[in-house]
Tab-separated table of C-alpha atoms in Angstrom:
chain	number	residue	atom	x	y	z
U	1423	UNK	CA	13.385	72.604	-109.209
U	1424	UNK	CA	11.927	76.073	-109.382
U	1425	UNK	CA	14.142	79.097	-109.459
U	1426	UNK	CA	13.459	81.861	-106.954
U	1427	UNK	CA	13.719	85.412	-108.046
U	1428	UNK	CA	15.348	88.170	-105.960
U	1429	UNK	CA	12.047	89.311	-104.381
U	1430	UNK	CA	11.350	85.841	-102.951
U	1431	UNK	CA	14.912	85.501	-101.588
U	1432	UNK	CA	14.688	88.861	-99.763
U	1433	UNK	CA	11.423	87.777	-98.182
U	1434	UNK	CA	13.119	84.820	-96.464
U	1435	UNK	CA	16.423	86.524	-95.582
U	1436	UNK	CA	17.578	86.423	-91.966
U	1437	UNK	CA	17.329	89.593	-89.902
U	1438	UNK	CA	20.600	89.823	-87.957
U	1439	UNK	CA	19.762	93.032	-86.087
U	1440	UNK	CA	19.147	92.920	-82.338
U	1441	UNK	CA	15.924	94.508	-81.174
U	1442	UNK	CA	17.050	96.782	-78.314
U	1443	UNK	CA	13.587	97.990	-77.265
U	1444	UNK	CA	12.778	95.137	-74.820
U	1445	UNK	CA	16.255	95.377	-73.299
U	1446	UNK	CA	15.910	99.130	-72.725
U	1447	UNK	CA	12.428	98.659	-71.255
U	1448	UNK	CA	13.720	96.106	-68.749
U	1449	UNK	CA	16.661	98.319	-67.787
U	1450	UNK	CA	14.381	101.333	-67.207
U	1451	UNK	CA	12.079	99.261	-64.983
U	1452	UNK	CA	15.078	98.039	-62.962
U	1453	UNK	CA	16.343	101.603	-62.626
U	1454	UNK	CA	12.997	102.745	-61.249
U	1455	UNK	CA	12.894	99.822	-58.802
U	1456	UNK	CA	16.370	100.636	-57.473
U	1457	UNK	CA	15.563	104.346	-57.220
U	1458	UNK	CA	12.513	103.569	-55.094
U	1459	UNK	CA	14.151	100.829	-52.991
U	1460	UNK	CA	17.446	102.620	-52.184
U	1461	UNK	CA	16.037	105.181	-49.709
U	1462	UNK	CA	14.092	102.434	-47.945
U	1463	UNK	CA	17.191	100.328	-47.287
U	1464	UNK	CA	19.009	102.766	-45.003
U	1465	UNK	CA	18.953	102.831	-41.216
U	1466	UNK	CA	16.273	105.117	-39.808
U	1467	UNK	CA	17.535	105.742	-36.259
U	1468	UNK	CA	17.553	109.553	-35.982
U	1469	UNK	CA	20.999	110.799	-34.924
U	1470	UNK	CA	22.919	114.058	-35.119
U	1471	UNK	CA	26.153	112.754	-36.629
U	1472	UNK	CA	29.332	114.822	-36.450
U	1473	UNK	CA	30.733	116.165	-39.706
U	1474	UNK	CA	33.387	114.330	-41.704
U	1475	UNK	CA	35.324	115.381	-44.787
U	1476	UNK	CA	36.052	111.833	-45.988
U	1477	UNK	CA	34.736	110.532	-49.281
U	1478	UNK	CA	31.030	109.692	-49.020
U	1479	UNK	CA	29.968	106.034	-49.197
U	1480	UNK	CA	26.506	104.560	-49.053
U	1481	UNK	CA	25.592	101.929	-46.491
U	1482	UNK	CA	23.403	99.053	-47.493
U	1483	UNK	CA	21.149	96.848	-45.452
U	1484	UNK	CA	23.522	93.841	-45.563
U	1485	UNK	CA	26.171	95.666	-43.555
U	1486	UNK	CA	26.356	95.666	-39.760
U	1487	UNK	CA	25.325	99.169	-38.708
U	1488	UNK	CA	25.470	99.834	-34.971
U	1489	UNK	CA	23.931	103.128	-33.836
U	1490	UNK	CA	24.452	104.789	-30.458
U	1491	UNK	CA	21.972	107.571	-29.714
U	1492	UNK	CA	22.411	110.470	-27.294
U	1493	UNK	CA	20.652	108.482	-24.527
U	1494	UNK	CA	23.244	105.666	-25.008
U	1495	UNK	CA	20.726	103.227	-26.484
U	1496	UNK	CA	22.205	100.784	-28.998
U	1497	UNK	CA	20.532	99.860	-32.288
U	1498	UNK	CA	21.696	97.143	-34.654
U	1499	UNK	CA	20.161	98.293	-37.917
U	1500	UNK	CA	16.743	99.521	-36.761
U	1501	UNK	CA	16.385	97.049	-33.873
U	1502	UNK	CA	17.061	98.195	-30.307
U	1503	UNK	CA	19.704	96.041	-28.593
U	1504	UNK	CA	20.814	96.130	-24.960
U	1505	UNK	CA	24.513	96.131	-24.128
U	1506	UNK	CA	24.133	92.618	-22.685
U	1507	UNK	CA	22.514	91.294	-25.888
U	1508	UNK	CA	25.016	92.954	-28.238
U	1509	UNK	CA	27.284	89.932	-28.715
U	1510	UNK	CA	24.421	87.573	-29.540
U	1511	UNK	CA	22.768	90.093	-31.872
U	1512	UNK	CA	26.020	90.770	-33.770
U	1513	UNK	CA	26.796	87.060	-34.103
U	1514	UNK	CA	23.308	86.413	-35.466
U	1515	UNK	CA	23.422	89.346	-37.882
U	1516	UNK	CA	26.932	88.507	-39.145
U	1517	UNK	CA	26.298	84.743	-39.219
U	1518	UNK	CA	29.145	84.295	-36.689
U	1519	UNK	CA	31.647	86.154	-38.897
U	1520	UNK	CA	33.697	88.500	-36.662
U	1521	UNK	CA	35.714	89.612	-39.712
U	1522	UNK	CA	32.715	91.570	-41.027
U	1523	UNK	CA	32.993	95.356	-40.725
U	1524	UNK	CA	30.826	96.986	-38.051
U	1525	UNK	CA	29.820	100.542	-39.002
U	1526	UNK	CA	29.339	102.721	-35.908
U	1527	UNK	CA	26.951	105.680	-36.048
U	1528	UNK	CA	27.178	107.705	-32.816
U	1529	UNK	CA	25.266	110.871	-32.040
U	1530	UNK	CA	27.587	113.858	-31.678
U	1531	UNK	CA	26.282	114.388	-28.115
U	1532	UNK	CA	27.606	110.968	-27.020
U	1533	UNK	CA	30.497	111.311	-24.594
U	1534	UNK	CA	33.861	110.081	-25.896
U	1535	UNK	CA	34.185	107.707	-22.943
U	1536	UNK	CA	30.824	106.107	-23.724
U	1537	UNK	CA	31.824	105.626	-27.360
U	1538	UNK	CA	35.115	104.049	-26.269
U	1539	UNK	CA	33.200	101.744	-23.936
U	1540	UNK	CA	31.129	100.538	-26.891
U	1541	UNK	CA	34.271	100.084	-28.989
U	1542	UNK	CA	35.888	98.095	-26.152
U	1543	UNK	CA	32.798	95.885	-25.951
U	1544	UNK	CA	33.055	95.206	-29.686
U	1545	UNK	CA	36.737	94.359	-29.310
U	1546	UNK	CA	36.036	92.048	-26.363
U	1547	UNK	CA	33.466	90.053	-28.348
U	1548	UNK	CA	35.844	89.737	-31.310
U	1549	UNK	CA	34.729	92.414	-33.795
U	1550	UNK	CA	37.910	94.276	-34.681
U	1551	UNK	CA	36.966	95.683	-38.116
U	1552	UNK	CA	35.206	98.899	-37.163
U	1553	UNK	CA	34.382	101.929	-39.249
U	1554	UNK	CA	33.019	105.186	-37.850
U	1555	UNK	CA	30.257	106.894	-39.819
U	1556	UNK	CA	29.894	110.676	-39.930
U	1557	UNK	CA	27.672	113.195	-41.661
U	1558	UNK	CA	29.082	114.590	-44.899
U	1559	UNK	CA	30.641	117.974	-44.113
U	1560	UNK	CA	29.532	120.433	-46.799
U	1561	UNK	CA	31.875	123.259	-45.731
């Protein structure tokens, strides 16, 4: 049996350090992907939302976002929906889950009565978890 000297033992020693470079590279690529994809995932129906001083939250594409423009046209996400088709469209989008929160974006020129009519329609079809969305008030 041959004896190994210290130089030969060091050559075969285990390296217990973790190489962080590939991990950091992957994380930076994911960060760039999310930075590019985030602006694309919001609703693009142009509305003049009233100001709100509540804490700002971001809406994602998986949430039910119902928009009511100044001409009283309804949009579920980016898709135009008639008042008669609203129940079917919401049930399809929520996978028949009326417990899901419906975020309402209404133009500030929409009459209060028209907004209440939309809220009553949502209540009648079983969607009771409603959140109103406003523009962040910078004052």
